[in-house]
């Protein structure tokens, strides 16, 4: 039975590969979107407030997708380090910079990234829609979720 459980850690490899492939795809999407934004700028730099806001929203969406790609990469690297090769932390500058030494640290890191993504989503909405009652409700709801996430990660330490 010990041998079965010992070798079952390689089942996590499917999640690691899936997360890594998702990160690569999202990085390619980000590059494609940025190429489109830059090529649109060659046609003319936004001169009005509305065009500037639309550019800001597009760039915030790129940042949002980038953070999601980084999250997938963090998940893949952390699960690899935790389940497949625990000694990989010392050999990799990327893994050692994450300071994820156990599953608990991974959960805290994912909570922190989720909070940043939510803040970016709120900024996107604020720039796109402006000050409205809908924005107030969205901000109130997100602030409650962010407060709960902060409370959760502080209580996890």
Short mmCIF file of N, CA and C in Angstrom, two decimals:
data_model
loop_
_atom_site.label_atom_id
_atom_site.label_comp_id
_atom_site.label_asym_id
_atom_site.label_seq_id
_atom_site.Cartn_x
_atom_site.Cartn_y
_atom_site.Cartn_z
N UNK A 1 0.82 -1.19 0.00
CA UNK A 1 0.00 0.00 0.00
C UNK A 1 0.86 1.26 0.00
N UNK A 2 1.96 1.23 0.76
CA UNK A 2 2.86 2.39 0.78
C UNK A 2 3.43 2.67 -0.61
N UNK A 3 3.77 1.61 -1.30
CA UNK A 3 4.33 1.77 -2.64
C UNK A 3 3.30 2.39 -3.59
N UNK A 4 2.04 1.98 -3.46
CA UNK A 4 0.97 2.52 -4.29
C UNK A 4 0.80 4.01 -4.05
N UNK A 5 0.76 4.42 -2.78
CA UNK A 5 0.62 5.83 -2.47
C UNK A 5 1.87 6.61 -2.83
N UNK A 6 3.01 5.98 -2.69
CA UNK A 6 4.27 6.64 -3.05
C UNK A 6 4.35 6.96 -4.53
N UNK A 7 3.87 6.07 -5.37
CA UNK A 7 3.92 6.32 -6.80
C UNK A 7 2.71 7.10 -7.30
N UNK A 8 1.67 7.21 -6.50
CA UNK A 8 0.48 7.95 -6.94
C UNK A 8 0.73 9.46 -6.99
N UNK A 9 1.80 9.92 -6.41
CA UNK A 9 2.11 11.35 -6.48
C UNK A 9 2.32 11.79 -7.92
N UNK A 10 2.66 10.81 -8.79
CA UNK A 10 2.85 11.15 -10.19
C UNK A 10 1.53 11.42 -10.91
N UNK A 11 0.40 11.11 -10.28
CA UNK A 11 -0.90 11.48 -10.84
C UNK A 11 -1.06 13.00 -10.87
N UNK A 12 -0.36 13.67 -9.98
CA UNK A 12 -0.39 15.12 -9.94
C UNK A 12 0.25 15.70 -11.21
N UNK A 13 1.05 14.89 -11.88
CA UNK A 13 1.70 15.32 -13.12
C UNK A 13 0.68 15.81 -14.15
N UNK A 14 -0.50 15.21 -14.18
CA UNK A 14 -1.54 15.65 -15.12
C UNK A 14 -1.96 17.09 -14.83
N UNK A 15 -2.12 17.42 -13.56
CA UNK A 15 -2.48 18.79 -13.17
C UNK A 15 -1.34 19.75 -13.47
N UNK A 16 -0.11 19.31 -13.23
CA UNK A 16 1.05 20.15 -13.49
C UNK A 16 1.15 20.48 -14.98
N UNK A 17 1.02 19.46 -15.82
CA UNK A 17 1.11 19.67 -17.27
C UNK A 17 -0.03 20.56 -17.75
N UNK A 18 -1.23 20.31 -17.25
CA UNK A 18 -2.40 21.11 -17.64
C UNK A 18 -2.20 22.58 -17.25
N UNK A 19 -1.73 22.82 -16.04
CA UNK A 19 -1.49 24.19 -15.58
C UNK A 19 -0.40 24.87 -16.39
N UNK A 20 0.65 24.13 -16.70
CA UNK A 20 1.75 24.71 -17.48
C UNK A 20 1.29 25.05 -18.90
N UNK A 21 0.55 24.14 -19.53
CA UNK A 21 0.05 24.39 -20.88
C UNK A 21 -0.92 25.58 -20.88
N UNK A 22 -1.76 25.67 -19.86
CA UNK A 22 -2.68 26.80 -19.74
C UNK A 22 -1.90 28.11 -19.61
N UNK A 23 -0.83 28.11 -18.83
CA UNK A 23 -0.02 29.31 -18.68
C UNK A 23 0.62 29.71 -20.01
N UNK A 24 1.17 28.75 -20.73
CA UNK A 24 1.79 29.05 -22.03
C UNK A 24 0.76 29.61 -23.00
N UNK A 25 -0.42 29.00 -23.06
CA UNK A 25 -1.47 29.50 -23.96
C UNK A 25 -1.86 30.92 -23.60
N UNK A 26 -2.02 31.19 -22.30
CA UNK A 26 -2.39 32.54 -21.88
C UNK A 26 -1.28 33.55 -22.17
N UNK A 27 -0.02 33.16 -22.01
CA UNK A 27 1.08 34.05 -22.37
C UNK A 27 1.05 34.37 -23.86
N UNK A 28 0.75 33.39 -24.69
CA UNK A 28 0.64 33.62 -26.14
C UNK A 28 -0.53 34.55 -26.46
N UNK A 29 -1.64 34.37 -25.75
CA UNK A 29 -2.79 35.25 -25.93
C UNK A 29 -2.42 36.69 -25.56
N UNK A 30 -1.71 36.86 -24.47
CA UNK A 30 -1.28 38.20 -24.05
C UNK A 30 -0.40 38.85 -25.11
N UNK A 31 0.54 38.08 -25.64
CA UNK A 31 1.40 38.62 -26.70
C UNK A 31 0.59 39.00 -27.93
N UNK A 32 -0.36 38.18 -28.28
CA UNK A 32 -1.21 38.46 -29.44
C UNK A 32 -2.03 39.74 -29.22
N UNK A 33 -2.63 39.86 -28.04
CA UNK A 33 -3.43 41.05 -27.74
C UNK A 33 -2.55 42.29 -27.73
N UNK A 34 -1.37 42.19 -27.12
CA UNK A 34 -0.47 43.35 -27.09
C UNK A 34 -0.02 43.73 -28.50
N UNK A 35 0.22 42.74 -29.34
CA UNK A 35 0.57 43.03 -30.72
C UNK A 35 -0.56 43.81 -31.40
N UNK A 36 -1.80 43.39 -31.15
CA UNK A 36 -2.96 44.09 -31.71
C UNK A 36 -3.07 45.51 -31.19
N UNK A 37 -2.83 45.71 -29.90
CA UNK A 37 -2.91 47.05 -29.31
C UNK A 37 -1.84 47.95 -29.91
N UNK A 38 -0.62 47.43 -29.99
CA UNK A 38 0.48 48.23 -30.54
C UNK A 38 0.25 48.54 -32.01
N UNK A 39 -0.25 47.57 -32.77
CA UNK A 39 -0.50 47.83 -34.19
C UNK A 39 -1.63 48.84 -34.36
N UNK A 40 -2.63 48.83 -33.46
CA UNK A 40 -3.68 49.86 -33.52
C UNK A 40 -3.12 51.24 -33.19
N UNK A 41 -2.13 51.30 -32.31
CA UNK A 41 -1.53 52.59 -31.96
C UNK A 41 -0.74 53.18 -33.12
N UNK A 42 -0.21 52.32 -34.00
CA UNK A 42 0.50 52.83 -35.17
C UNK A 42 -0.46 53.61 -36.07
N UNK A 43 -1.74 53.22 -36.06
CA UNK A 43 -2.75 53.92 -36.86
C UNK A 43 -3.09 55.29 -36.29
N UNK A 44 -2.84 55.50 -35.08
CA UNK A 44 -3.12 56.79 -34.44
C UNK A 44 -3.24 56.65 -32.94
N UNK A 45 -2.58 57.54 -32.26
CA UNK A 45 -2.62 57.55 -30.79
C UNK A 45 -3.95 58.17 -30.36
N UNK A 46 -4.60 57.59 -29.35
CA UNK A 46 -5.90 58.13 -28.92
C UNK A 46 -5.79 59.61 -28.55
N UNK A 47 -6.74 60.38 -29.07
CA UNK A 47 -6.71 61.81 -28.81
C UNK A 47 -7.82 62.27 -27.87
N UNK A 48 -8.85 61.45 -27.73
CA UNK A 48 -9.96 61.82 -26.87
C UNK A 48 -9.97 61.03 -25.57
N UNK A 49 -10.76 61.52 -24.65
CA UNK A 49 -10.88 60.87 -23.35
C UNK A 49 -11.48 59.47 -23.49
N UNK A 50 -12.50 59.34 -24.31
CA UNK A 50 -13.15 58.04 -24.49
C UNK A 50 -12.19 57.03 -25.09
N UNK A 51 -11.44 57.44 -26.10
CA UNK A 51 -10.46 56.53 -26.71
C UNK A 51 -9.35 56.17 -25.72
N UNK A 52 -8.93 57.14 -24.91
CA UNK A 52 -7.92 56.86 -23.89
C UNK A 52 -8.41 55.88 -22.86
N UNK A 53 -9.69 56.03 -22.45
CA UNK A 53 -10.27 55.09 -21.49
C UNK A 53 -10.37 53.69 -22.08
N UNK A 54 -10.75 53.61 -23.35
CA UNK A 54 -10.85 52.30 -24.00
C UNK A 54 -9.48 51.63 -24.06
N UNK A 55 -8.43 52.41 -24.33
CA UNK A 55 -7.07 51.86 -24.34
C UNK A 55 -6.68 51.39 -22.94
N UNK A 56 -7.03 52.19 -21.93
CA UNK A 56 -6.71 51.81 -20.55
C UNK A 56 -7.42 50.51 -20.16
N UNK A 57 -8.68 50.35 -20.57
CA UNK A 57 -9.42 49.13 -20.26
C UNK A 57 -8.78 47.94 -20.95
N UNK A 58 -8.39 48.09 -22.21
CA UNK A 58 -7.74 46.99 -22.93
C UNK A 58 -6.43 46.60 -22.26
N UNK A 59 -5.66 47.59 -21.80
CA UNK A 59 -4.40 47.27 -21.13
C UNK A 59 -4.63 46.63 -19.77
N UNK A 60 -5.67 47.05 -19.07
CA UNK A 60 -6.01 46.39 -17.79
C UNK A 60 -6.43 44.94 -18.02
N UNK A 61 -7.15 44.70 -19.10
CA UNK A 61 -7.54 43.32 -19.42
C UNK A 61 -6.31 42.47 -19.73
N UNK A 62 -5.31 43.06 -20.40
CA UNK A 62 -4.06 42.34 -20.67
C UNK A 62 -3.37 42.01 -19.35
N UNK A 63 -3.34 42.97 -18.44
CA UNK A 63 -2.74 42.73 -17.13
C UNK A 63 -3.48 41.64 -16.38
N UNK A 64 -4.79 41.64 -16.47
CA UNK A 64 -5.61 40.62 -15.83
C UNK A 64 -5.27 39.22 -16.37
N UNK A 65 -5.22 39.10 -17.68
CA UNK A 65 -4.90 37.80 -18.29
C UNK A 65 -3.48 37.39 -17.93
N UNK A 66 -2.56 38.36 -17.87
CA UNK A 66 -1.17 38.05 -17.50
C UNK A 66 -1.09 37.49 -16.09
N UNK A 67 -1.83 38.09 -15.17
CA UNK A 67 -1.81 37.59 -13.78
C UNK A 67 -2.43 36.20 -13.68
N UNK A 68 -3.43 35.92 -14.48
CA UNK A 68 -4.01 34.58 -14.48
C UNK A 68 -2.99 33.58 -15.03
N UNK A 69 -2.25 33.98 -16.08
CA UNK A 69 -1.20 33.11 -16.63
C UNK A 69 -0.12 32.85 -15.59
N UNK A 70 0.27 33.90 -14.87
CA UNK A 70 1.28 33.74 -13.82
C UNK A 70 0.76 32.80 -12.73
N UNK A 71 -0.53 32.90 -12.42
CA UNK A 71 -1.12 32.02 -11.41
C UNK A 71 -1.04 30.56 -11.84
N UNK A 72 -1.37 30.28 -13.10
CA UNK A 72 -1.22 28.92 -13.60
C UNK A 72 0.23 28.45 -13.52
N UNK A 73 1.15 29.34 -13.83
CA UNK A 73 2.57 28.97 -13.77
C UNK A 73 3.00 28.70 -12.32
N UNK A 74 2.53 29.52 -11.40
CA UNK A 74 2.84 29.31 -9.98
C UNK A 74 2.29 27.96 -9.52
N UNK A 75 1.06 27.66 -9.92
CA UNK A 75 0.45 26.38 -9.53
C UNK A 75 1.28 25.22 -10.07
N UNK A 76 1.64 25.28 -11.36
CA UNK A 76 2.41 24.19 -11.97
C UNK A 76 3.76 24.03 -11.28
N UNK A 77 4.48 25.14 -11.10
CA UNK A 77 5.81 25.06 -10.48
C UNK A 77 5.73 24.59 -9.03
N UNK A 78 4.74 25.07 -8.30
CA UNK A 78 4.62 24.70 -6.89
C UNK A 78 4.23 23.24 -6.72
N UNK A 79 3.29 22.77 -7.51
CA UNK A 79 2.90 21.36 -7.40
C UNK A 79 4.05 20.45 -7.81
N UNK A 80 4.81 20.86 -8.81
CA UNK A 80 5.98 20.08 -9.20
C UNK A 80 6.96 20.01 -8.04
N UNK A 81 7.19 21.15 -7.42
CA UNK A 81 8.14 21.21 -6.31
C UNK A 81 7.64 20.44 -5.09
N UNK A 82 6.33 20.47 -4.85
CA UNK A 82 5.79 19.81 -3.66
C UNK A 82 5.64 18.29 -3.83
N UNK A 83 5.26 17.84 -5.03
CA UNK A 83 4.92 16.43 -5.19
C UNK A 83 5.93 15.62 -5.99
N UNK A 84 6.57 16.21 -6.97
CA UNK A 84 7.42 15.43 -7.86
C UNK A 84 8.89 15.50 -7.43
N UNK A 85 9.40 16.71 -7.27
CA UNK A 85 10.81 16.86 -6.93
C UNK A 85 10.98 17.88 -5.81
N UNK A 86 10.83 17.48 -4.59
CA UNK A 86 10.95 18.42 -3.47
C UNK A 86 12.30 19.11 -3.39
N UNK A 87 13.35 18.53 -3.95
CA UNK A 87 14.67 19.16 -3.89
C UNK A 87 14.84 20.24 -4.95
N UNK A 88 13.82 20.46 -5.80
CA UNK A 88 13.94 21.43 -6.89
C UNK A 88 13.99 22.86 -6.39
N UNK A 89 13.61 23.12 -5.14
CA UNK A 89 13.59 24.48 -4.62
C UNK A 89 14.98 25.11 -4.63
N UNK A 90 15.97 24.37 -4.21
CA UNK A 90 17.31 24.92 -4.13
C UNK A 90 17.91 25.16 -5.52
N UNK A 91 17.52 24.38 -6.50
CA UNK A 91 18.11 24.45 -7.84
C UNK A 91 17.48 25.53 -8.71
N UNK A 92 16.29 25.99 -8.39
CA UNK A 92 15.58 26.92 -9.27
C UNK A 92 15.40 28.29 -8.62
N UNK A 93 15.90 29.35 -9.27
CA UNK A 93 15.68 30.69 -8.73
C UNK A 93 14.19 31.07 -8.73
N UNK A 94 13.44 30.59 -9.73
CA UNK A 94 12.00 30.89 -9.80
C UNK A 94 11.27 30.28 -8.61
N UNK A 95 11.53 29.01 -8.33
CA UNK A 95 10.85 28.34 -7.23
C UNK A 95 11.27 28.89 -5.88
N UNK A 96 12.53 29.23 -5.73
CA UNK A 96 12.96 29.77 -4.44
C UNK A 96 12.42 31.18 -4.22
N UNK A 97 12.20 31.94 -5.29
CA UNK A 97 11.63 33.29 -5.16
C UNK A 97 10.18 33.24 -4.71
N UNK A 98 9.48 32.16 -5.04
CA UNK A 98 8.08 32.04 -4.64
C UNK A 98 7.92 31.80 -3.15
N UNK A 99 8.92 31.24 -2.51
CA UNK A 99 8.89 30.93 -1.07
C UNK A 99 7.69 30.05 -0.72
N UNK A 100 7.39 29.10 -1.59
CA UNK A 100 6.31 28.15 -1.34
C UNK A 100 6.97 26.84 -0.92
N UNK A 101 6.87 26.54 0.36
CA UNK A 101 7.53 25.36 0.90
C UNK A 101 6.56 24.21 1.19
N UNK A 102 5.26 24.54 1.20
CA UNK A 102 4.25 23.51 1.44
C UNK A 102 2.92 23.95 0.81
N UNK A 103 1.93 23.08 0.91
CA UNK A 103 0.64 23.36 0.29
C UNK A 103 -0.02 24.58 0.92
N UNK A 104 0.21 24.80 2.18
CA UNK A 104 -0.31 25.96 2.90
C UNK A 104 0.20 27.26 2.28
N UNK A 105 1.50 27.33 2.00
CA UNK A 105 2.08 28.53 1.36
C UNK A 105 1.48 28.76 -0.02
N UNK A 106 1.20 27.67 -0.75
CA UNK A 106 0.59 27.79 -2.07
C UNK A 106 -0.80 28.41 -1.95
N UNK A 107 -1.59 27.98 -0.97
CA UNK A 107 -2.93 28.53 -0.78
C UNK A 107 -2.87 30.03 -0.47
N UNK A 108 -1.93 30.44 0.36
CA UNK A 108 -1.79 31.86 0.70
C UNK A 108 -1.41 32.66 -0.54
N UNK A 109 -0.47 32.16 -1.32
CA UNK A 109 -0.05 32.85 -2.54
C UNK A 109 -1.21 32.99 -3.52
N UNK A 110 -2.00 31.93 -3.68
CA UNK A 110 -3.14 31.99 -4.59
C UNK A 110 -4.20 32.97 -4.10
N UNK A 111 -4.41 33.04 -2.80
CA UNK A 111 -5.34 34.04 -2.25
C UNK A 111 -4.86 35.46 -2.55
N UNK A 112 -3.57 35.71 -2.39
CA UNK A 112 -3.02 37.03 -2.65
C UNK A 112 -3.16 37.41 -4.13
N UNK A 113 -2.89 36.47 -5.01
CA UNK A 113 -3.02 36.73 -6.44
C UNK A 113 -4.49 36.98 -6.80
N UNK A 114 -5.39 36.22 -6.20
CA UNK A 114 -6.83 36.40 -6.46
C UNK A 114 -7.28 37.81 -6.05
N UNK A 115 -6.77 38.31 -4.94
CA UNK A 115 -7.12 39.66 -4.50
C UNK A 115 -6.64 40.69 -5.52
N UNK A 116 -5.42 40.55 -6.00
CA UNK A 116 -4.90 41.49 -6.99
C UNK A 116 -5.73 41.44 -8.27
N UNK A 117 -6.11 40.24 -8.70
CA UNK A 117 -6.93 40.11 -9.91
C UNK A 117 -8.29 40.78 -9.71
N UNK A 118 -8.88 40.62 -8.54
CA UNK A 118 -10.16 41.26 -8.26
C UNK A 118 -10.04 42.78 -8.29
N UNK A 119 -8.96 43.31 -7.77
CA UNK A 119 -8.76 44.76 -7.79
C UNK A 119 -8.64 45.25 -9.23
N UNK A 120 -7.92 44.50 -10.05
CA UNK A 120 -7.79 44.89 -11.46
C UNK A 120 -9.15 44.82 -12.16
N UNK A 121 -9.94 43.79 -11.87
CA UNK A 121 -11.28 43.70 -12.46
C UNK A 121 -12.14 44.89 -12.06
N UNK A 122 -12.02 45.32 -10.81
CA UNK A 122 -12.78 46.49 -10.37
C UNK A 122 -12.31 47.74 -11.10
N UNK A 123 -11.00 47.90 -11.26
CA UNK A 123 -10.50 49.06 -12.00
C UNK A 123 -10.98 49.06 -13.45
N UNK A 124 -10.99 47.88 -14.07
CA UNK A 124 -11.53 47.77 -15.44
C UNK A 124 -12.96 48.27 -15.47
N UNK A 125 -13.76 47.78 -14.54
CA UNK A 125 -15.17 48.16 -14.50
C UNK A 125 -15.32 49.67 -14.24
N UNK A 126 -14.54 50.19 -13.34
CA UNK A 126 -14.61 51.61 -13.00
C UNK A 126 -14.27 52.48 -14.21
N UNK A 127 -13.23 52.12 -14.94
CA UNK A 127 -12.84 52.90 -16.11
C UNK A 127 -13.87 52.74 -17.23
N UNK A 128 -14.39 51.53 -17.39
CA UNK A 128 -15.33 51.25 -18.47
C UNK A 128 -16.70 51.88 -18.22
N UNK A 129 -17.24 51.71 -17.02
CA UNK A 129 -18.60 52.14 -16.72
C UNK A 129 -18.63 53.50 -16.05
N UNK A 130 -17.64 53.78 -15.21
CA UNK A 130 -17.62 55.04 -14.47
C UNK A 130 -18.34 54.90 -13.14
N UNK A 131 -18.57 56.04 -12.52
CA UNK A 131 -19.21 56.07 -11.21
C UNK A 131 -20.71 55.86 -11.40
N UNK A 132 -21.19 54.72 -10.94
CA UNK A 132 -22.62 54.42 -11.01
C UNK A 132 -22.98 53.58 -9.78
N UNK A 133 -24.26 53.37 -9.61
CA UNK A 133 -24.70 52.55 -8.48
C UNK A 133 -24.21 51.11 -8.65
N UNK A 134 -24.14 50.66 -9.90
CA UNK A 134 -23.63 49.32 -10.19
C UNK A 134 -22.17 49.19 -9.76
N UNK A 135 -21.39 50.24 -10.00
CA UNK A 135 -19.99 50.23 -9.58
C UNK A 135 -19.88 50.22 -8.07
N UNK A 136 -20.76 50.95 -7.41
CA UNK A 136 -20.78 50.96 -5.95
C UNK A 136 -21.07 49.57 -5.40
N UNK A 137 -22.09 48.91 -5.95
CA UNK A 137 -22.42 47.56 -5.51
C UNK A 137 -21.29 46.58 -5.78
N UNK A 138 -20.69 46.69 -6.96
CA UNK A 138 -19.57 45.80 -7.29
C UNK A 138 -18.41 46.03 -6.33
N UNK A 139 -18.09 47.30 -6.06
CA UNK A 139 -17.01 47.62 -5.14
C UNK A 139 -17.29 47.12 -3.73
N UNK A 140 -18.54 47.26 -3.28
CA UNK A 140 -18.91 46.79 -1.94
C UNK A 140 -18.78 45.27 -1.86
N UNK A 141 -19.27 44.58 -2.87
CA UNK A 141 -19.18 43.12 -2.88
C UNK A 141 -17.74 42.64 -2.93
N UNK A 142 -16.96 43.27 -3.80
CA UNK A 142 -15.55 42.86 -3.91
C UNK A 142 -14.78 43.18 -2.64
N UNK A 143 -15.10 44.31 -2.00
CA UNK A 143 -14.38 44.65 -0.77
C UNK A 143 -14.67 43.65 0.34
N UNK A 144 -15.90 43.12 0.36
CA UNK A 144 -16.22 42.09 1.36
C UNK A 144 -15.44 40.80 1.09
N UNK A 145 -15.36 40.43 -0.18
CA UNK A 145 -14.60 39.21 -0.54
C UNK A 145 -13.12 39.41 -0.24
N UNK A 146 -12.58 40.59 -0.57
CA UNK A 146 -11.17 40.87 -0.31
C UNK A 146 -10.90 40.88 1.19
N UNK A 147 -11.81 41.47 1.97
CA UNK A 147 -11.64 41.47 3.43
C UNK A 147 -11.64 40.03 3.97
N UNK A 148 -12.53 39.21 3.44
CA UNK A 148 -12.57 37.80 3.88
C UNK A 148 -11.28 37.08 3.49
N UNK A 149 -10.77 37.36 2.29
CA UNK A 149 -9.51 36.72 1.85
C UNK A 149 -8.35 37.16 2.73
N UNK A 150 -8.29 38.44 3.05
CA UNK A 150 -7.22 38.94 3.92
C UNK A 150 -7.32 38.31 5.30
N UNK A 151 -8.52 38.24 5.83
CA UNK A 151 -8.72 37.60 7.13
C UNK A 151 -8.29 36.13 7.07
N UNK A 152 -8.64 35.46 5.97
CA UNK A 152 -8.29 34.04 5.83
C UNK A 152 -6.79 33.84 5.80
N UNK A 153 -6.06 34.66 5.01
CA UNK A 153 -4.63 34.40 4.94
C UNK A 153 -3.90 34.85 6.18
N UNK A 154 -4.43 35.85 6.89
CA UNK A 154 -3.80 36.23 8.16
C UNK A 154 -4.03 35.15 9.22
N UNK A 155 -5.19 34.50 9.17
CA UNK A 155 -5.44 33.44 10.14
C UNK A 155 -4.72 32.15 9.78
N UNK A 156 -4.26 32.02 8.53
CA UNK A 156 -3.52 30.83 8.12
C UNK A 156 -2.06 30.88 8.57
N UNK A 157 -1.55 32.05 8.86
CA UNK A 157 -0.12 32.16 9.20
C UNK A 157 0.20 31.56 10.52
#
